[in-house]
JSON list of N, CA and C in Angstrom, two decimals:
[
{"chain": "A", "resi": 26, "resn": "UNK", "atom": "N", "xyz": [123.53, -67.04, 91.04]},
{"chain": "A", "resi": 26, "resn": "UNK", "atom": "CA", "xyz": [124.71, -66.15, 91.01]},
{"chain": "A", "resi": 26, "resn": "UNK", "atom": "C", "xyz": [124.44, -65.00, 90.22]},
{"chain": "A", "resi": 27, "resn": "UNK", "atom": "N", "xyz": [125.08, -63.98, 90.76]},
{"chain": "A", "resi": 27, "resn": "UNK", "atom": "CA", "xyz": [124.81, -62.73, 90.17]},
{"chain": "A", "resi": 27, "resn": "UNK", "atom": "C", "xyz": [125.40, -62.55, 88.99]},
{"chain": "A", "resi": 28, "resn": "UNK", "atom": "N", "xyz": [124.74, -61.82, 88.10]},
{"chain": "A", "resi": 28, "resn": "UNK", "atom": "CA", "xyz": [125.22, -61.56, 86.67]},
{"chain": "A", "resi": 28, "resn": "UNK", "atom": "C", "xyz": [126.56, -60.97, 86.54]},
{"chain": "A", "resi": 29, "resn": "UNK", "atom": "N", "xyz": [127.07, -60.27, 87.61]},
{"chain": "A", "resi": 29, "resn": "UNK", "atom": "CA", "xyz": [128.34, -59.49, 87.55]},
{"chain": "A", "resi": 29, "resn": "UNK", "atom": "C", "xyz": [129.53, -60.56, 87.70]},
{"chain": "A", "resi": 30, "resn": "UNK", "atom": "N", "xyz": [129.09, -61.69, 88.18]},
{"chain": "A", "resi": 30, "resn": "UNK", "atom": "CA", "xyz": [130.22, -62.69, 88.45]},
{"chain": "A", "resi": 30, "resn": "UNK", "atom": "C", "xyz": [130.30, -63.72, 87.55]},
{"chain": "A", "resi": 31, "resn": "UNK", "atom": "N", "xyz": [129.52, -63.77, 86.50]},
{"chain": "A", "resi": 31, "resn": "UNK", "atom": "CA", "xyz": [129.49, -64.71, 85.41]},
{"chain": "A", "resi": 31, "resn": "UNK", "atom": "C", "xyz": [130.60, -64.54, 84.64]},
{"chain": "A", "resi": 32, "resn": "UNK", "atom": "N", "xyz": [131.49, -65.60, 84.18]},
{"chain": "A", "resi": 32, "resn": "UNK", "atom": "CA", "xyz": [132.64, -65.31, 83.39]},
{"chain": "A", "resi": 32, "resn": "UNK", "atom": "C", "xyz": [132.13, -64.87, 81.80]},
{"chain": "A", "resi": 33, "resn": "UNK", "atom": "N", "xyz": [132.88, -64.03, 81.41]},
{"chain": "A", "resi": 33, "resn": "UNK", "atom": "CA", "xyz": [132.56, -63.45, 80.16]},
{"chain": "A", "resi": 33, "resn": "UNK", "atom": "C", "xyz": [133.39, -64.02, 78.94]},
{"chain": "A", "resi": 34, "resn": "UNK", "atom": "N", "xyz": [132.81, -64.43, 77.99]},
{"chain": "A", "resi": 34, "resn": "UNK", "atom": "CA", "xyz": [133.66, -65.03, 76.94]},
{"chain": "A", "resi": 34, "resn": "UNK", "atom": "C", "xyz": [133.74, -64.08, 75.69]},
{"chain": "A", "resi": 35, "resn": "UNK", "atom": "N", "xyz": [134.90, -63.75, 75.32]},
{"chain": "A", "resi": 35, "resn": "UNK", "atom": "CA", "xyz": [135.04, -63.03, 74.19]},
{"chain": "A", "resi": 35, "resn": "UNK", "atom": "C", "xyz": [135.43, -63.84, 72.80]},
{"chain": "A", "resi": 36, "resn": "UNK", "atom": "N", "xyz": [134.47, -63.75, 71.94]},
{"chain": "A", "resi": 36, "resn": "UNK", "atom": "CA", "xyz": [134.76, -64.57, 70.67]},
{"chain": "A", "resi": 36, "resn": "UNK", "atom": "C", "xyz": [135.06, -63.76, 69.70]},
{"chain": "A", "resi": 37, "resn": "UNK", "atom": "N", "xyz": [136.17, -63.91, 69.04]},
{"chain": "A", "resi": 37, "resn": "UNK", "atom": "CA", "xyz": [136.68, -63.43, 67.75]},
{"chain": "A", "resi": 37, "resn": "UNK", "atom": "C", "xyz": [136.10, -61.89, 67.54]},
{"chain": "A", "resi": 38, "resn": "UNK", "atom": "N", "xyz": [136.66, -60.93, 68.20]},
{"chain": "A", "resi": 38, "resn": "UNK", "atom": "CA", "xyz": [136.30, -59.58, 67.82]},
{"chain": "A", "resi": 38, "resn": "UNK", "atom": "C", "xyz": [137.02, -59.18, 66.50]},
{"chain": "A", "resi": 39, "resn": "UNK", "atom": "N", "xyz": [136.44, -58.59, 65.47]},
{"chain": "A", "resi": 39, "resn": "UNK", "atom": "CA", "xyz": [136.97, -58.24, 64.24]},
{"chain": "A", "resi": 39, "resn": "UNK", "atom": "C", "xyz": [138.16, -57.08, 64.29]},
{"chain": "A", "resi": 40, "resn": "UNK", "atom": "N", "xyz": [137.90, -56.22, 65.30]},
{"chain": "A", "resi": 40, "resn": "UNK", "atom": "CA", "xyz": [138.88, -54.99, 65.37]},
{"chain": "A", "resi": 40, "resn": "UNK", "atom": "C", "xyz": [139.21, -54.92, 66.84]},
{"chain": "A", "resi": 41, "resn": "UNK", "atom": "N", "xyz": [140.34, -54.19, 66.88]},
{"chain": "A", "resi": 41, "resn": "UNK", "atom": "CA", "xyz": [140.60, -53.73, 68.26]},
{"chain": "A", "resi": 41, "resn": "UNK", "atom": "C", "xyz": [139.68, -52.72, 68.96]},
{"chain": "A", "resi": 42, "resn": "UNK", "atom": "N", "xyz": [139.07, -52.12, 68.17]},
{"chain": "A", "resi": 42, "resn": "UNK", "atom": "CA", "xyz": [138.06, -51.11, 68.62]},
{"chain": "A", "resi": 42, "resn": "UNK", "atom": "C", "xyz": [136.99, -51.90, 69.32]},
{"chain": "A", "resi": 43, "resn": "UNK", "atom": "N", "xyz": [136.46, -52.93, 68.80]},
{"chain": "A", "resi": 43, "resn": "UNK", "atom": "CA", "xyz": [135.41, -53.74, 69.35]},
{"chain": "A", "resi": 43, "resn": "UNK", "atom": "C", "xyz": [135.85, -54.43, 70.74]},
{"chain": "A", "resi": 44, "resn": "UNK", "atom": "N", "xyz": [137.06, -54.73, 70.68]},
{"chain": "A", "resi": 44, "resn": "UNK", "atom": "CA", "xyz": [137.46, -55.26, 71.84]},
{"chain": "A", "resi": 44, "resn": "UNK", "atom": "C", "xyz": [137.68, -54.25, 73.03]},
{"chain": "A", "resi": 45, "resn": "UNK", "atom": "N", "xyz": [138.30, -53.13, 72.58]},
{"chain": "A", "resi": 45, "resn": "UNK", "atom": "CA", "xyz": [138.44, -52.02, 73.55]},
{"chain": "A", "resi": 45, "resn": "UNK", "atom": "C", "xyz": [137.01, -51.54, 74.03]},
{"chain": "A", "resi": 46, "resn": "UNK", "atom": "N", "xyz": [135.99, -51.52, 73.23]},
{"chain": "A", "resi": 46, "resn": "UNK", "atom": "CA", "xyz": [134.72, -51.10, 73.41]},
{"chain": "A", "resi": 46, "resn": "UNK", "atom": "C", "xyz": [133.99, -52.21, 74.40]},
{"chain": "A", "resi": 47, "resn": "UNK", "atom": "N", "xyz": [134.22, -53.31, 74.30]},
{"chain": "A", "resi": 47, "resn": "UNK", "atom": "CA", "xyz": [133.72, -54.31, 75.14]},
{"chain": "A", "resi": 47, "resn": "UNK", "atom": "C", "xyz": [134.10, -54.22, 76.42]},
{"chain": "A", "resi": 48, "resn": "UNK", "atom": "N", "xyz": [135.52, -54.10, 76.64]},
{"chain": "A", "resi": 48, "resn": "UNK", "atom": "CA", "xyz": [136.07, -53.92, 77.93]},
{"chain": "A", "resi": 48, "resn": "UNK", "atom": "C", "xyz": [135.65, -52.73, 78.72]},
{"chain": "A", "resi": 49, "resn": "UNK", "atom": "N", "xyz": [135.68, -51.57, 77.87]},
{"chain": "A", "resi": 49, "resn": "UNK", "atom": "CA", "xyz": [135.21, -50.28, 78.42]},
{"chain": "A", "resi": 49, "resn": "UNK", "atom": "C", "xyz": [133.72, -50.49, 79.06]},
{"chain": "A", "resi": 50, "resn": "UNK", "atom": "N", "xyz": [132.91, -51.18, 78.37]},
{"chain": "A", "resi": 50, "resn": "UNK", "atom": "CA", "xyz": [131.54, -51.46, 78.79]},
{"chain": "A", "resi": 50, "resn": "UNK", "atom": "C", "xyz": [131.56, -52.31, 80.10]},
{"chain": "A", "resi": 51, "resn": "UNK", "atom": "N", "xyz": [132.40, -53.38, 80.13]},
{"chain": "A", "resi": 51, "resn": "UNK", "atom": "CA", "xyz": [132.50, -54.25, 81.30]},
{"chain": "A", "resi": 51, "resn": "UNK", "atom": "C", "xyz": [132.96, -53.41, 82.56]},
{"chain": "A", "resi": 52, "resn": "UNK", "atom": "N", "xyz": [133.94, -52.57, 82.37]},
{"chain": "A", "resi": 52, "resn": "UNK", "atom": "CA", "xyz": [134.63, -51.83, 83.33]},
{"chain": "A", "resi": 52, "resn": "UNK", "atom": "C", "xyz": [133.42, -50.65, 83.74]},
{"chain": "A", "resi": 53, "resn": "UNK", "atom": "N", "xyz": [132.57, -50.18, 83.04]},
{"chain": "A", "resi": 53, "resn": "UNK", "atom": "CA", "xyz": [131.68, -49.08, 83.45]},
{"chain": "A", "resi": 53, "resn": "UNK", "atom": "C", "xyz": [130.57, -49.93, 84.23]},
{"chain": "A", "resi": 54, "resn": "UNK", "atom": "N", "xyz": [130.09, -51.06, 83.80]},
{"chain": "A", "resi": 54, "resn": "UNK", "atom": "CA", "xyz": [129.08, -51.97, 84.67]},
{"chain": "A", "resi": 54, "resn": "UNK", "atom": "C", "xyz": [129.78, -52.34, 85.93]},
{"chain": "A", "resi": 55, "resn": "UNK", "atom": "N", "xyz": [130.98, -52.63, 85.97]},
{"chain": "A", "resi": 55, "resn": "UNK", "atom": "CA", "xyz": [131.72, -52.93, 87.43]},
{"chain": "A", "resi": 55, "resn": "UNK", "atom": "C", "xyz": [131.73, -51.84, 88.18]},
{"chain": "A", "resi": 56, "resn": "UNK", "atom": "N", "xyz": [132.08, -50.50, 87.69]},
{"chain": "A", "resi": 56, "resn": "UNK", "atom": "CA", "xyz": [132.00, -49.28, 88.37]},
{"chain": "A", "resi": 56, "resn": "UNK", "atom": "C", "xyz": [130.70, -48.88, 88.87]},
{"chain": "A", "resi": 57, "resn": "UNK", "atom": "N", "xyz": [129.66, -49.20, 88.14]},
{"chain": "A", "resi": 57, "resn": "UNK", "atom": "CA", "xyz": [128.11, -48.87, 88.49]},
{"chain": "A", "resi": 57, "resn": "UNK", "atom": "C", "xyz": [127.85, -49.80, 89.66]},
{"chain": "A", "resi": 58, "resn": "UNK", "atom": "N", "xyz": [128.25, -51.06, 89.55]},
{"chain": "A", "resi": 58, "resn": "UNK", "atom": "CA", "xyz": [127.82, -51.89, 90.60]},
{"chain": "A", "resi": 58, "resn": "UNK", "atom": "C", "xyz": [128.43, -51.69, 92.03]},
{"chain": "A", "resi": 59, "resn": "UNK", "atom": "N", "xyz": [129.86, -51.16, 91.81]},
{"chain": "A", "resi": 59, "resn": "UNK", "atom": "CA", "xyz": [130.65, -50.76, 93.09]},
{"chain": "A", "resi": 59, "resn": "UNK", "atom": "C", "xyz": [130.00, -49.55, 93.65]},
{"chain": "A", "resi": 60, "resn": "UNK", "atom": "N", "xyz": [129.62, -48.47, 92.80]},
{"chain": "A", "resi": 60, "resn": "UNK", "atom": "CA", "xyz": [128.96, -47.35, 93.35]},
{"chain": "A", "resi": 60, "resn": "UNK", "atom": "C", "xyz": [127.64, -47.70, 94.19]},
{"chain": "A", "resi": 61, "resn": "UNK", "atom": "N", "xyz": [126.94, -48.54, 93.44]},
{"chain": "A", "resi": 61, "resn": "UNK", "atom": "CA", "xyz": [125.61, -48.93, 94.18]},
{"chain": "A", "resi": 61, "resn": "UNK", "atom": "C", "xyz": [125.88, -49.54, 95.41]},
{"chain": "A", "resi": 62, "resn": "UNK", "atom": "N", "xyz": [126.71, -50.40, 95.51]},
{"chain": "A", "resi": 62, "resn": "UNK", "atom": "CA", "xyz": [127.20, -50.98, 96.81]},
{"chain": "A", "resi": 62, "resn": "UNK", "atom": "C", "xyz": [127.65, -50.03, 97.95]},
{"chain": "A", "resi": 63, "resn": "UNK", "atom": "N", "xyz": [128.60, -49.06, 97.40]},
{"chain": "A", "resi": 63, "resn": "UNK", "atom": "CA", "xyz": [129.11, -47.91, 98.44]},
{"chain": "A", "resi": 63, "resn": "UNK", "atom": "C", "xyz": [127.83, -47.08, 98.76]},
{"chain": "A", "resi": 64, "resn": "UNK", "atom": "N", "xyz": [126.81, -46.76, 97.89]},
{"chain": "A", "resi": 64, "resn": "UNK", "atom": "CA", "xyz": [125.83, -46.06, 98.28]},
{"chain": "A", "resi": 64, "resn": "UNK", "atom": "C", "xyz": [124.88, -46.85, 99.33]},
{"chain": "A", "resi": 65, "resn": "UNK", "atom": "N", "xyz": [124.78, -48.12, 99.17]},
{"chain": "A", "resi": 65, "resn": "UNK", "atom": "CA", "xyz": [123.84, -48.94, 99.92]},
{"chain": "A", "resi": 65, "resn": "UNK", "atom": "C", "xyz": [124.39, -49.02, 101.35]},
{"chain": "A", "resi": 66, "resn": "UNK", "atom": "N", "xyz": [125.82, -49.17, 101.45]},
{"chain": "A", "resi": 66, "resn": "UNK", "atom": "CA", "xyz": [126.48, -49.29, 102.70]},
{"chain": "A", "resi": 66, "resn": "UNK", "atom": "C", "xyz": [126.42, -47.86, 103.47]},
{"chain": "A", "resi": 67, "resn": "UNK", "atom": "N", "xyz": [126.52, -46.93, 102.71]},
{"chain": "A", "resi": 67, "resn": "UNK", "atom": "CA", "xyz": [126.48, -45.45, 103.27]},
{"chain": "A", "resi": 67, "resn": "UNK", "atom": "C", "xyz": [125.19, -45.19, 103.71]},
{"chain": "A", "resi": 68, "resn": "UNK", "atom": "N", "xyz": [124.21, -45.64, 103.34]},
{"chain": "A", "resi": 68, "resn": "UNK", "atom": "CA", "xyz": [122.78, -45.59, 103.88]},
{"chain": "A", "resi": 68, "resn": "UNK", "atom": "C", "xyz": [122.59, -46.50, 105.14]},
{"chain": "A", "resi": 69, "resn": "UNK", "atom": "N", "xyz": [123.57, -47.46, 105.37]},
{"chain": "A", "resi": 69, "resn": "UNK", "atom": "CA", "xyz": [123.34, -48.59, 106.46]},
{"chain": "A", "resi": 69, "resn": "UNK", "atom": "C", "xyz": [123.14, -47.87, 107.79]},
{"chain": "A", "resi": 70, "resn": "UNK", "atom": "N", "xyz": [122.24, -48.45, 108.59]},
{"chain": "A", "resi": 70, "resn": "UNK", "atom": "CA", "xyz": [122.31, -48.16, 110.00]},
{"chain": "A", "resi": 70, "resn": "UNK", "atom": "C", "xyz": [123.32, -48.64, 110.68]},
{"chain": "A", "resi": 71, "resn": "UNK", "atom": "N", "xyz": [124.04, -49.65, 110.30]},
{"chain": "A", "resi": 71, "resn": "UNK", "atom": "CA", "xyz": [125.14, -50.18, 110.98]},
{"chain": "A", "resi": 71, "resn": "UNK", "atom": "C", "xyz": [126.23, -49.18, 111.24]},
{"chain": "A", "resi": 72, "resn": "UNK", "atom": "N", "xyz": [126.54, -48.38, 110.24]},
{"chain": "A", "resi": 72, "resn": "UNK", "atom": "CA", "xyz": [127.50, -47.36, 110.24]},
{"chain": "A", "resi": 72, "resn": "UNK", "atom": "C", "xyz": [127.23, -46.36, 111.26]},
{"chain": "A", "resi": 73, "resn": "UNK", "atom": "N", "xyz": [125.87, -46.04, 111.29]},
{"chain": "A", "resi": 73, "resn": "UNK", "atom": "CA", "xyz": [125.64, -44.87, 112.38]},
{"chain": "A", "resi": 73, "resn": "UNK", "atom": "C", "xyz": [125.71, -45.36, 113.59]},
{"chain": "A", "resi": 74, "resn": "UNK", "atom": "N", "xyz": [125.20, -46.70, 113.74]},
{"chain": "A", "resi": 74, "resn": "UNK", "atom": "CA", "xyz": [125.27, -47.36, 115.13]},
{"chain": "A", "resi": 74, "resn": "UNK", "atom": "C", "xyz": [126.79, -47.54, 115.70]},
{"chain": "A", "resi": 75, "resn": "UNK", "atom": "N", "xyz": [127.63, -47.99, 114.85]},
{"chain": "A", "resi": 75, "resn": "UNK", "atom": "CA", "xyz": [129.02, -47.98, 115.19]},
{"chain": "A", "resi": 75, "resn": "UNK", "atom": "C", "xyz": [129.76, -46.68, 115.58]},
{"chain": "A", "resi": 76, "resn": "UNK", "atom": "N", "xyz": [129.27, -45.55, 114.85]},
{"chain": "A", "resi": 76, "resn": "UNK", "atom": "CA", "xyz": [129.77, -44.29, 115.19]},
{"chain": "A", "resi": 76, "resn": "UNK", "atom": "C", "xyz": [129.23, -43.75, 116.51]},
{"chain": "A", "resi": 77, "resn": "UNK", "atom": "N", "xyz": [127.88, -44.19, 116.75]},
{"chain": "A", "resi": 77, "resn": "UNK", "atom": "CA", "xyz": [127.30, -43.69, 117.94]},
{"chain": "A", "resi": 77, "resn": "UNK", "atom": "C", "xyz": [128.05, -44.47, 119.24]},
{"chain": "A", "resi": 78, "resn": "UNK", "atom": "N", "xyz": [128.23, -45.63, 119.04]},
{"chain": "A", "resi": 78, "resn": "UNK", "atom": "CA", "xyz": [128.96, -46.39, 120.29]},
{"chain": "A", "resi": 78, "resn": "UNK", "atom": "C", "xyz": [130.41, -45.99, 120.44]},
{"chain": "A", "resi": 79, "resn": "UNK", "atom": "N", "xyz": [130.93, -45.73, 119.25]},
{"chain": "A", "resi": 79, "resn": "UNK", "atom": "CA", "xyz": [132.44, -45.08, 119.35]},
{"chain": "A", "resi": 79, "resn": "UNK", "atom": "C", "xyz": [132.49, -43.92, 120.11]},
{"chain": "A", "resi": 80, "resn": "UNK", "atom": "N", "xyz": [131.50, -43.02, 119.73]},
{"chain": "A", "resi": 80, "resn": "UNK", "atom": "CA", "xyz": [131.44, -41.67, 120.41]},
{"chain": "A", "resi": 80, "resn": "UNK", "atom": "C", "xyz": [131.21, -41.90, 121.97]},
{"chain": "A", "resi": 81, "resn": "UNK", "atom": "N", "xyz": [130.41, -42.75, 122.24]},
{"chain": "A", "resi": 81, "resn": "UNK", "atom": "CA", "xyz": [130.06, -43.11, 123.67]},
{"chain": "A", "resi": 81, "resn": "UNK", "atom": "C", "xyz": [131.34, -43.77, 124.38]},
{"chain": "A", "resi": 82, "resn": "UNK", "atom": "N", "xyz": [131.96, -44.60, 123.72]},
{"chain": "A", "resi": 82, "resn": "UNK", "atom": "CA", "xyz": [133.05, -45.09, 124.50]},
{"chain": "A", "resi": 82, "resn": "UNK", "atom": "C", "xyz": [134.29, -44.06, 124.67]},
{"chain": "A", "resi": 83, "resn": "UNK", "atom": "N", "xyz": [134.45, -43.15, 123.51]},
{"chain": "A", "resi": 83, "resn": "UNK", "atom": "CA", "xyz": [135.41, -42.12, 123.72]},
{"chain": "A", "resi": 83, "resn": "UNK", "atom": "C", "xyz": [135.03, -41.21, 124.81]},
{"chain": "A", "resi": 84, "resn": "UNK", "atom": "N", "xyz": [133.84, -40.84, 125.07]},
{"chain": "A", "resi": 84, "resn": "UNK", "atom": "CA", "xyz": [133.32, -40.04, 126.26]},
{"chain": "A", "resi": 84, "resn": "UNK", "atom": "C", "xyz": [133.66, -40.72, 127.55]},
{"chain": "A", "resi": 85, "resn": "UNK", "atom": "N", "xyz": [133.35, -41.87, 127.51]},
{"chain": "A", "resi": 85, "resn": "UNK", "atom": "CA", "xyz": [133.62, -42.78, 128.67]},
{"chain": "A", "resi": 85, "resn": "UNK", "atom": "C", "xyz": [135.10, -42.86, 129.04]},
{"chain": "A", "resi": 86, "resn": "UNK", "atom": "N", "xyz": [135.94, -43.10, 128.12]},
{"chain": "A", "resi": 86, "resn": "UNK", "atom": "CA", "xyz": [137.39, -43.19, 128.37]},
{"chain": "A", "resi": 86, "resn": "UNK", "atom": "C", "xyz": [137.91, -41.81, 128.94]},
{"chain": "A", "resi": 87, "resn": "UNK", "atom": "N", "xyz": [137.43, -40.77, 128.40]},
{"chain": "A", "resi": 87, "resn": "UNK", "atom": "CA", "xyz": [137.77, -39.34, 128.80]},
{"chain": "A", "resi": 87, "resn": "UNK", "atom": "C", "xyz": [137.37, -39.06, 130.06]},
{"chain": "A", "resi": 88, "resn": "UNK", "atom": "N", "xyz": [136.23, -39.59, 130.49]},
{"chain": "A", "resi": 88, "resn": "UNK", "atom": "CA", "xyz": [135.67, -39.30, 131.75]},
{"chain": "A", "resi": 88, "resn": "UNK", "atom": "C", "xyz": [136.55, -40.17, 132.89]},
{"chain": "A", "resi": 89, "resn": "UNK", "atom": "N", "xyz": [136.75, -41.28, 132.35]},
{"chain": "A", "resi": 89, "resn": "UNK", "atom": "CA", "xyz": [137.74, -42.18, 133.38]},
{"chain": "A", "resi": 89, "resn": "UNK", "atom": "C", "xyz": [139.17, -41.55, 133.47]},
{"chain": "A", "resi": 90, "resn": "UNK", "atom": "N", "xyz": [139.68, -40.99, 132.30]},
{"chain": "A", "resi": 90, "resn": "UNK", "atom": "CA", "xyz": [141.11, -40.44, 132.52]},
{"chain": "A", "resi": 90, "resn": "UNK", "atom": "C", "xyz": [141.21, -39.16, 133.44]},
{"chain": "A", "resi": 91, "resn": "UNK", "atom": "N", "xyz": [140.04, -38.42, 133.39]},
{"chain": "A", "resi": 91, "resn": "UNK", "atom": "CA", "xyz": [139.90, -37.24, 134.16]},
{"chain": "A", "resi": 91, "resn": "UNK", "atom": "C", "xyz": [138.73, -37.02, 134.88]},
{"chain": "A", "resi": 92, "resn": "UNK", "atom": "N", "xyz": [138.61, -37.76, 136.18]},
{"chain": "A", "resi": 92, "resn": "UNK", "atom": "CA", "xyz": [137.46, -37.85, 136.84]},
{"chain": "A", "resi": 92, "resn": "UNK", "atom": "C", "xyz": [137.26, -36.48, 137.59]},
{"chain": "A", "resi": 93, "resn": "UNK", "atom": "N", "xyz": [138.18, -35.73, 137.89]},
{"chain": "A", "resi": 93, "resn": "UNK", "atom": "CA", "xyz": [137.94, -34.50, 138.55]},
{"chain": "A", "resi": 93, "resn": "UNK", "atom": "C", "xyz": [137.32, -33.49, 137.78]},
{"chain": "A", "resi": 94, "resn": "UNK", "atom": "N", "xyz": [137.33, -33.49, 136.44]},
{"chain": "A", "resi": 94, "resn": "UNK", "atom": "CA", "xyz": [136.75, -32.49, 135.61]},
{"chain": "A", "resi": 94, "resn": "UNK", "atom": "C", "xyz": [135.30, -32.80, 135.47]},
{"chain": "A", "resi": 95, "resn": "UNK", "atom": "N", "xyz": [134.58, -31.66, 135.35]},
{"chain": "A", "resi": 95, "resn": "UNK", "atom": "CA", "xyz": [132.96, -31.94, 135.24]},
{"chain": "A", "resi": 95, "resn": "UNK", "atom": "C", "xyz": [132.68, -32.45, 133.89]},
{"chain": "A", "resi": 96, "resn": "UNK", "atom": "N", "xyz": [131.71, -33.40, 133.67]},
{"chain": "A", "resi": 96, "resn": "UNK", "atom": "CA", "xyz": [131.52, -33.95, 132.48]},
{"chain": "A", "resi": 96, "resn": "UNK", "atom": "C", "xyz": [130.70, -32.78, 131.71]},
{"chain": "A", "resi": 97, "resn": "UNK", "atom": "N", "xyz": [131.06, -32.79, 130.28]},
{"chain": "A", "resi": 97, "resn": "UNK", "atom": "CA", "xyz": [130.28, -31.84, 129.46]},
{"chain": "A", "resi": 97, "resn": "UNK", "atom": "C", "xyz": [129.10, -32.60, 129.15]},
{"chain": "A", "resi": 98, "resn": "UNK", "atom": "N", "xyz": [128.18, -31.65, 128.80]},
{"chain": "A", "resi": 98, "resn": "UNK", "atom": "CA", "xyz": [126.88, -32.07, 128.22]},
{"chain": "A", "resi": 98, "resn": "UNK", "atom": "C", "xyz": [126.88, -32.68, 126.75]},
{"chain": "A", "resi": 99, "resn": "UNK", "atom": "N", "xyz": [126.45, -33.86, 126.52]},
{"chain": "A", "resi": 99, "resn": "UNK", "atom": "CA", "xyz": [126.75, -34.32, 125.20]},
{"chain": "A", "resi": 99, "resn": "UNK", "atom": "C", "xyz": [125.70, -33.81, 124.41]},
{"chain": "A", "resi": 100, "resn": "UNK", "atom": "N", "xyz": [126.01, -33.24, 123.33]},
{"chain": "A", "resi": 100, "resn": "UNK", "atom": "CA", "xyz": [125.24, -32.78, 122.16]},
{"chain": "A", "resi": 100, "resn": "UNK", "atom": "C", "xyz": [124.67, -33.94, 121.25]},
{"chain": "A", "resi": 101, "resn": "UNK", "atom": "N", "xyz": [123.46, -34.43, 121.59]},
{"chain": "A", "resi": 101, "resn": "UNK", "atom": "CA", "xyz": [122.91, -35.67, 120.79]},
{"chain": "A", "resi": 101, "resn": "UNK", "atom": "C", "xyz": [122.13, -35.05, 119.65]},
{"chain": "A", "resi": 102, "resn": "UNK", "atom": "N", "xyz": [122.39, -35.47, 118.55]},
{"chain": "A", "resi": 102, "resn": "UNK", "atom": "CA", "xyz": [121.62, -35.07, 117.30]},
{"chain": "A", "resi": 102, "resn": "UNK", "atom": "C", "xyz": [120.53, -36.09, 117.11]},
{"chain": "A", "resi": 103, "resn": "UNK", "atom": "N", "xyz": [119.26, -35.71, 116.79]},
{"chain": "A", "resi": 103, "resn": "UNK", "atom": "CA", "xyz": [118.33, -36.65, 116.31]},
{"chain": "A", "resi": 103, "resn": "UNK", "atom": "C", "xyz": [117.78, -37.68, 117.04]}
]
């Protein structure tokens, strides 16, 4: 099980400052993990594949809707 999902126990903090500090650290850890996951998903090839297929389907639908127009040359990148 990932460390981020382990239940955290808070045992008798002496002051409110310690309690606030503890939760600020926990929130910053969770923010860090979320940003890492978003970055990982952003670099994912799956998103690029989906965008490519979506673009192809949109071009196909446009072609089927207006068959009398000449098809435009697709600018493919990369």
